[in-house]
Short mmCIF file of C-alpha atoms in Angstrom, two decimals:
data_model
loop_
_atom_site.label_atom_id
_atom_site.label_comp_id
_atom_site.label_asym_id
_atom_site.label_seq_id
_atom_site.Cartn_x
_atom_site.Cartn_y
_atom_site.Cartn_z
CA MET A 13 -10.29 -1.58 0.59
CA THR A 14 -9.41 -5.06 1.74
CA ASN A 15 -7.23 -6.14 -1.17
CA PRO A 16 -3.69 -7.28 -0.37
CA ARG A 17 -2.40 -5.60 -3.51
CA HIS A 18 -3.93 -2.28 -2.53
CA ILE A 19 -2.47 -2.59 0.95
CA ILE A 20 0.99 -3.33 -0.49
CA THR A 21 0.76 -0.32 -2.81
CA PHE A 22 -0.35 1.93 0.04
CA TYR A 23 2.42 0.63 2.24
CA GLN A 24 5.04 1.19 -0.45
CA VAL A 25 3.78 4.69 -1.13
CA ARG A 26 3.89 5.51 2.59
CA GLU A 27 7.44 4.19 2.82
CA ILE A 28 8.52 6.24 -0.20
CA TYR A 29 6.85 9.41 1.07
#
């Protein structure tokens, strides 16, 4: 889990939730 895309997705999801 060191992909920038994954991190961005996780960050976006956290912001939305």
